[in-house]
PDB file of C-alpha atoms in Angstrom:
ATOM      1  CA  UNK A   1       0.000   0.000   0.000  1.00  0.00           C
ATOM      2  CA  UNK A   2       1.748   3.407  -1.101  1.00  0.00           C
ATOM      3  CA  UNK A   3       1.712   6.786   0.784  1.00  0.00           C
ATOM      4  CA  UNK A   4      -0.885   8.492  -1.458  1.00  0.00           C
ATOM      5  CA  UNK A   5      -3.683   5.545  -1.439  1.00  0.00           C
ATOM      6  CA  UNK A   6      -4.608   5.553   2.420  1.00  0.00           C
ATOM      7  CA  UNK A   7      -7.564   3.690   2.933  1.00  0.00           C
ATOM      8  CA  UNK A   8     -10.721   5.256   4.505  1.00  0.00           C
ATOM      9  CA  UNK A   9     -10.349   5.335   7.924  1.00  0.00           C
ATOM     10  CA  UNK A  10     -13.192   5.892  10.622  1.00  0.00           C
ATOM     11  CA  UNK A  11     -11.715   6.828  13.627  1.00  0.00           C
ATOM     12  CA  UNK A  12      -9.097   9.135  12.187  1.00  0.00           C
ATOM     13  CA  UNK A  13     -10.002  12.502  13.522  1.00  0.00           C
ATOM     14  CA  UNK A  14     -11.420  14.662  10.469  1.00  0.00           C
ATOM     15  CA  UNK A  15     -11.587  18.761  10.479  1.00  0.00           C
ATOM     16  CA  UNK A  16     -14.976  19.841  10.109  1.00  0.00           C
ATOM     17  CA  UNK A  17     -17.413  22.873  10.275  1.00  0.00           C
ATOM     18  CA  UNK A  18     -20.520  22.540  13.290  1.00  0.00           C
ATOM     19  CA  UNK A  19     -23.768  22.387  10.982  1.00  0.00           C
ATOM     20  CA  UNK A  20     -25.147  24.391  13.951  1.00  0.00           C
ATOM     21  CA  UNK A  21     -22.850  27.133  14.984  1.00  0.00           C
ATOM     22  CA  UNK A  22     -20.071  27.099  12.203  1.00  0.00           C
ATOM     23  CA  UNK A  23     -17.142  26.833  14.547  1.00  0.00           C
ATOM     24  CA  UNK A  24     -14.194  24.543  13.175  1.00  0.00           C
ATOM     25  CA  UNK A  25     -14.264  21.505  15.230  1.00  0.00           C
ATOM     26  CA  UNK A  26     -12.395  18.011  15.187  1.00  0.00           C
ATOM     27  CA  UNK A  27     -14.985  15.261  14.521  1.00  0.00           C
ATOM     28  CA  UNK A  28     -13.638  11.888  15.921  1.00  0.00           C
ATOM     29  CA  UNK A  29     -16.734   9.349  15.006  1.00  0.00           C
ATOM     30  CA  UNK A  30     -18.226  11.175  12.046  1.00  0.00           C
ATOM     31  CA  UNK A  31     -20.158  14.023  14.280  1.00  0.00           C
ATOM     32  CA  UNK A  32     -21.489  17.032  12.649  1.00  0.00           C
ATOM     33  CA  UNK A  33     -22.230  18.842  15.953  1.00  0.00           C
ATOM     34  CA  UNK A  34     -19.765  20.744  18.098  1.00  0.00           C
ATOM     35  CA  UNK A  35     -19.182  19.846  21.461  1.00  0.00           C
ATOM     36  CA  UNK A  36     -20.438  22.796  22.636  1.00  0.00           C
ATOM     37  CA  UNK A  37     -23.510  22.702  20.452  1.00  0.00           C
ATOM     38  CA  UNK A  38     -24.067  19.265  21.876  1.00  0.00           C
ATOM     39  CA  UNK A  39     -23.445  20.456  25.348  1.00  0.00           C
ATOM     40  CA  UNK A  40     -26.508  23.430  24.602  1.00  0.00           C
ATOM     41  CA  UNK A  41     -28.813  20.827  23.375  1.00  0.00           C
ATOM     42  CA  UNK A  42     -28.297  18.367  26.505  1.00  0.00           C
ATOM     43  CA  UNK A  43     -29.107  21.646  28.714  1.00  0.00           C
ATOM     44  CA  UNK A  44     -31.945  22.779  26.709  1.00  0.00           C
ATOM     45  CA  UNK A  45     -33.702  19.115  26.815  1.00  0.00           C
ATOM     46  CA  UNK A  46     -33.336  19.117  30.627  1.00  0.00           C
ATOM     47  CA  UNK A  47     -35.034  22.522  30.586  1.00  0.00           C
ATOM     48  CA  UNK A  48     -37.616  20.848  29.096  1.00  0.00           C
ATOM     49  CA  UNK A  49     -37.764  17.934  31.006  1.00  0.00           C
ATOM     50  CA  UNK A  50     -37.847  19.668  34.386  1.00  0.00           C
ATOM     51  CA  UNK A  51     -40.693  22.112  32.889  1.00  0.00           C
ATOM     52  CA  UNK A  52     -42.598  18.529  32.680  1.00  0.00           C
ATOM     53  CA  UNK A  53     -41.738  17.211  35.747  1.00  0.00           C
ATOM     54  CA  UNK A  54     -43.082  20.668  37.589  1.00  0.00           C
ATOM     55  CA  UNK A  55     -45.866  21.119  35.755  1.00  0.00           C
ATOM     56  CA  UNK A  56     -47.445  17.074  35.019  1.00  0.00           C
ATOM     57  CA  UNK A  57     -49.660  16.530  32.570  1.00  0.00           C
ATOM     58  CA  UNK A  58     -48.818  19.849  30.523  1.00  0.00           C
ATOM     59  CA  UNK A  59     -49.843  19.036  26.552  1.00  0.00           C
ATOM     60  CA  UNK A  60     -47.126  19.103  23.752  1.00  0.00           C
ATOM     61  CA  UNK A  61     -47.916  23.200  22.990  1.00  0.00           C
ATOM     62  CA  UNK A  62     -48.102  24.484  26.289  1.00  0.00           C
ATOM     63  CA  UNK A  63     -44.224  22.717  26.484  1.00  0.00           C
ATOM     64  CA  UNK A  64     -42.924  23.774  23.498  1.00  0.00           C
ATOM     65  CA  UNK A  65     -44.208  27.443  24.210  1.00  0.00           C
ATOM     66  CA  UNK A  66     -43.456  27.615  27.741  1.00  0.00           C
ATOM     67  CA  UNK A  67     -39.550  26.786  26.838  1.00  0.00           C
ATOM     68  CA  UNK A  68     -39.080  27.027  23.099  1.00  0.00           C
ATOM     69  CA  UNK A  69     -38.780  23.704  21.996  1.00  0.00           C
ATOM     70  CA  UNK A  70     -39.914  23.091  18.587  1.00  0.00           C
ATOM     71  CA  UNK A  71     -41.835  20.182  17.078  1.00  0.00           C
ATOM     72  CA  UNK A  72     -39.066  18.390  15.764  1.00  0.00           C
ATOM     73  CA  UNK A  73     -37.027  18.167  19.105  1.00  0.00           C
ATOM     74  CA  UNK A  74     -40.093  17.312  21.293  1.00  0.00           C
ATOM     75  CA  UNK A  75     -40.529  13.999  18.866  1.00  0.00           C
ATOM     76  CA  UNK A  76     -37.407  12.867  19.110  1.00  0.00           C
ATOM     77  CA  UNK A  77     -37.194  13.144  22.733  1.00  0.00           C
ATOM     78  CA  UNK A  78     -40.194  11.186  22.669  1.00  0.00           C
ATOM     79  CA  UNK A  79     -38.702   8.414  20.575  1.00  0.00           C
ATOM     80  CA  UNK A  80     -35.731   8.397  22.500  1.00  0.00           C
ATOM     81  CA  UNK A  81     -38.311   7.764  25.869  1.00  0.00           C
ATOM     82  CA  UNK A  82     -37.043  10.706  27.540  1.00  0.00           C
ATOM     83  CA  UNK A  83     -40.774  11.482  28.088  1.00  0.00           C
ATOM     84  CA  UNK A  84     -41.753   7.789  29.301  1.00  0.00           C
ATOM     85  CA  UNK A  85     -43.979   7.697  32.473  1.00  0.00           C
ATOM     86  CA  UNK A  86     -41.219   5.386  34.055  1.00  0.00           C
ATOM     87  CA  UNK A  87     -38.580   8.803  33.234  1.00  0.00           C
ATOM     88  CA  UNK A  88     -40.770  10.808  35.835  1.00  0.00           C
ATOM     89  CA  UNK A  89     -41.817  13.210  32.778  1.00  0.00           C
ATOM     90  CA  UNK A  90     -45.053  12.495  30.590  1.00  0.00           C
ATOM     91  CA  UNK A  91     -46.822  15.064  27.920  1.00  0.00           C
ATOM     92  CA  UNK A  92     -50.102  14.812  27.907  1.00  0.00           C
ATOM     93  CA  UNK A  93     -51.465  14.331  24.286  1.00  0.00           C
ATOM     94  CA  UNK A  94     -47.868  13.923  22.671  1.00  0.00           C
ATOM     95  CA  UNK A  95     -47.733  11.491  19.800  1.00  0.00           C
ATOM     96  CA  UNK A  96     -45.608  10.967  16.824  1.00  0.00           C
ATOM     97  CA  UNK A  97     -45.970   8.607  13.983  1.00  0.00           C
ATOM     98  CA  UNK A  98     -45.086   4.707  13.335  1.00  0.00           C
ATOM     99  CA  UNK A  99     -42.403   4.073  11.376  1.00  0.00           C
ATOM    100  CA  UNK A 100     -44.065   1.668   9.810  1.00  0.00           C
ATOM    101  CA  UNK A 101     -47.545   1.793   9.565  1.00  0.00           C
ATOM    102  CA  UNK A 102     -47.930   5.618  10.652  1.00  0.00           C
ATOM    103  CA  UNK A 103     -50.243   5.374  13.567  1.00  0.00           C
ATOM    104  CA  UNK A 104     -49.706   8.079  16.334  1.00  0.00           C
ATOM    105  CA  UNK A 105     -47.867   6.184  19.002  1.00  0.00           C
ATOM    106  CA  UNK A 106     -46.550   7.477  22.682  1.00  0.00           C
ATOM    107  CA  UNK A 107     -43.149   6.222  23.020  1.00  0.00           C
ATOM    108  CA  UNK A 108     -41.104   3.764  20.995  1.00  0.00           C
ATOM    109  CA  UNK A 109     -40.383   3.516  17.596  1.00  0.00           C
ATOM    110  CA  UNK A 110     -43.071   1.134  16.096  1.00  0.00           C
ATOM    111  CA  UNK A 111     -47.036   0.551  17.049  1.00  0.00           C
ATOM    112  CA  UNK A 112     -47.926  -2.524  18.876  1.00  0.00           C
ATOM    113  CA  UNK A 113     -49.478  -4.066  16.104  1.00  0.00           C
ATOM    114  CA  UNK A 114     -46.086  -3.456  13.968  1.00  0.00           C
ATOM    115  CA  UNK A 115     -44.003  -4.852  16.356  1.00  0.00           C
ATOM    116  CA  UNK A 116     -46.025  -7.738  16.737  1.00  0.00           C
ATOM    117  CA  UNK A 117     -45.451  -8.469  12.708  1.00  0.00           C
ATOM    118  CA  UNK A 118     -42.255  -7.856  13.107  1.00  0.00           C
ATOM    119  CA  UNK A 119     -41.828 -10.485  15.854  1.00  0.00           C
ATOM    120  CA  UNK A 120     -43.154 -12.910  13.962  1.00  0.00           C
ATOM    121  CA  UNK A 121     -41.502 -11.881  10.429  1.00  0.00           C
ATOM    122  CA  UNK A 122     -38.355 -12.289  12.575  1.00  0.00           C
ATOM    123  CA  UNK A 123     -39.520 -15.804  14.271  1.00  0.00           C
ATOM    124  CA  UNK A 124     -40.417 -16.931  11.013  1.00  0.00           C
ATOM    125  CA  UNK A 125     -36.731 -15.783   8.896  1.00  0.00           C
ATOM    126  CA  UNK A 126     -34.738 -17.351  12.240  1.00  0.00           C
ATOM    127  CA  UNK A 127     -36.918 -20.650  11.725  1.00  0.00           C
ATOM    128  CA  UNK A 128     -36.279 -20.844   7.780  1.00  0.00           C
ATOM    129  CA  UNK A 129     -32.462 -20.014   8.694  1.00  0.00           C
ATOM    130  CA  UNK A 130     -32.051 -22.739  10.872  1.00  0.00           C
ATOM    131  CA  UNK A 131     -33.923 -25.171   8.037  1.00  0.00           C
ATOM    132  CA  UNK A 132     -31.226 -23.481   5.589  1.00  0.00           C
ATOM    133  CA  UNK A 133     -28.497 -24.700   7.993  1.00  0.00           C
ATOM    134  CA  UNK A 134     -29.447 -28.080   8.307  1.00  0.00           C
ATOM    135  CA  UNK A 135     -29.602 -28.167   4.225  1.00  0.00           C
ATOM    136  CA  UNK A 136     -26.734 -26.672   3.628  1.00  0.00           C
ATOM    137  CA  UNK A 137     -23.999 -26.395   6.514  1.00  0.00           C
ATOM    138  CA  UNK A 138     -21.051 -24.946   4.154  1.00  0.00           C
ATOM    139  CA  UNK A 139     -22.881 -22.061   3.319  1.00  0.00           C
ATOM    140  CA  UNK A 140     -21.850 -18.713   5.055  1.00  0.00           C
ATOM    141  CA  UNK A 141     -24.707 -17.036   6.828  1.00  0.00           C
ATOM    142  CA  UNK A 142     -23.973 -13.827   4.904  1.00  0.00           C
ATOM    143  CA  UNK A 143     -25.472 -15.885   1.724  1.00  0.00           C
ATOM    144  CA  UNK A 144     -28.536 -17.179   3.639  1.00  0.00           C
ATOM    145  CA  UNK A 145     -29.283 -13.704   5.070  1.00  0.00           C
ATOM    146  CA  UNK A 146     -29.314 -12.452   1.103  1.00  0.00           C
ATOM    147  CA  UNK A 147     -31.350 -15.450   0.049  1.00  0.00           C
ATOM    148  CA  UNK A 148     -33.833 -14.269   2.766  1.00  0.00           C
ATOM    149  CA  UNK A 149     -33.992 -11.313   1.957  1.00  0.00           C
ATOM    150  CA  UNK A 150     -34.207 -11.040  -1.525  1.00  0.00           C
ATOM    151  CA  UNK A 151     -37.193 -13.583  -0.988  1.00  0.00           C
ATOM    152  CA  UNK A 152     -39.141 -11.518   0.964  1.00  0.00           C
ATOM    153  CA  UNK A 153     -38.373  -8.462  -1.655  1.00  0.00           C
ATOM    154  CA  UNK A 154     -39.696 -10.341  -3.745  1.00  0.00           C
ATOM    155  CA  UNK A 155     -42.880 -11.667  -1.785  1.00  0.00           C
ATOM    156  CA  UNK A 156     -42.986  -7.586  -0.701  1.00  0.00           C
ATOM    157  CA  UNK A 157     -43.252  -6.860  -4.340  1.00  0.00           C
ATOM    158  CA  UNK A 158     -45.642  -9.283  -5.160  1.00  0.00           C
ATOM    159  CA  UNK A 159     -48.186  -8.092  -2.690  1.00  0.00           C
ATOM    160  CA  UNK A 160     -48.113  -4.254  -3.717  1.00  0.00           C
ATOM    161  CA  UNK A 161     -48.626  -4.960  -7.087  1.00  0.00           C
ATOM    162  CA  UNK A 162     -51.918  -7.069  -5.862  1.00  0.00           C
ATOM    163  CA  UNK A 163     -52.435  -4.072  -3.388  1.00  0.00           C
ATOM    164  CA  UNK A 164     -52.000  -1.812  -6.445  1.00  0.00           C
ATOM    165  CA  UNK A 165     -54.415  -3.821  -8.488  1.00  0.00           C
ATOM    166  CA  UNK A 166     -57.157  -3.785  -6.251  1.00  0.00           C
ATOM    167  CA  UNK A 167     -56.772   0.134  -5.701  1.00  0.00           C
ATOM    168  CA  UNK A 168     -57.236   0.252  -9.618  1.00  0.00           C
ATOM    169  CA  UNK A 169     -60.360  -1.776  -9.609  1.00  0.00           C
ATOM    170  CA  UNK A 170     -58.943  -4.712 -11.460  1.00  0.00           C
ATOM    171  CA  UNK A 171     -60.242  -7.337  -9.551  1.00  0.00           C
ATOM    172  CA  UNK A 172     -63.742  -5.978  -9.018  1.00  0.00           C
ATOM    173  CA  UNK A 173     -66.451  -8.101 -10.253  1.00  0.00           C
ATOM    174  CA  UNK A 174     -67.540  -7.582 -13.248  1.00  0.00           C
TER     175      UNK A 174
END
């Protein structure tokens, strides 16, 4: 390996610009945030969580106008559980969407329903894996994990076109 064709290396500590404040900064694991930007954002989210922990059962606007959050923050603190009745600070009213299906949901990243699918979508790839391993036991699991999941692109695909037919009304009876 010459001089002049380093290879890409993460943790090598990169000069960079804060996408916040614009302050020249040394970015160790691919950050785009300052320290001190970071360090702002930690303080402002505990302003926010001890305005919900004095005043329980405040609603999502009376929070954000009370400290000057914005929408965007107050959801990701939410996803992040920061907002969980087991953290000591809950917003009355405060949803965000599924991931997956869209539903307004409370904390967490996927719906109930969602996760439940996604249980068993998992149960059911670990089961076929194991049946792949009996079948074939030189085969890396790199290559089953690709089999599976270009078979269940596939399946996906197959069902939105049938999704997409029925939305066009060409299985209606006729």
């Amino acid at each position: 390996m010459s001089f002049l064709n380093l290879p890409n290396i993460p943790n090598i500590p990169k000069i960079r610009n804060c996408s916040k404040c614009g302050k020249i900064f040394t970015a160790m694991n691919g950050e785009k945030v300052c320290r001190d930007c970071v360090q702002k954002e930690k303080d402002f989210e505990e302003k926010v969580v001890q305005y919900i922990r004095d005043n329980p059962g405040s609603s999502m606007k009376e929070v954000m106008q009370a400290t000057g959050a914005n929408d965007k923050m107050m959801k990701r603190m939410m996803k992040e559980g920061i907002f969980s009745p087991s953290a000591g600070a809950k917003v009355e009213g405060a949803t965000y969407p599924c991931m997956k299906c869209g539903r307004p949901i409370t904390h967490g990243t996927y719906c109930m329903d969602c996760l439940s699918k996604l249980r068993t979508q998992t149960k059911k790839a670990a089961e076929a894996m194991q049946i792949r391993i009996k079948e074939d036991p030189k085969m890396s699991t790199i290559e089953r994990l690709d089999r599976l999941a270009e078979k269940e692109f596939e399946r996906e695909n197959r069902l939105s076109g049938i999704k997409r037919n029925f939305s066009r009304g060409m299985f209606k009876d006729r």
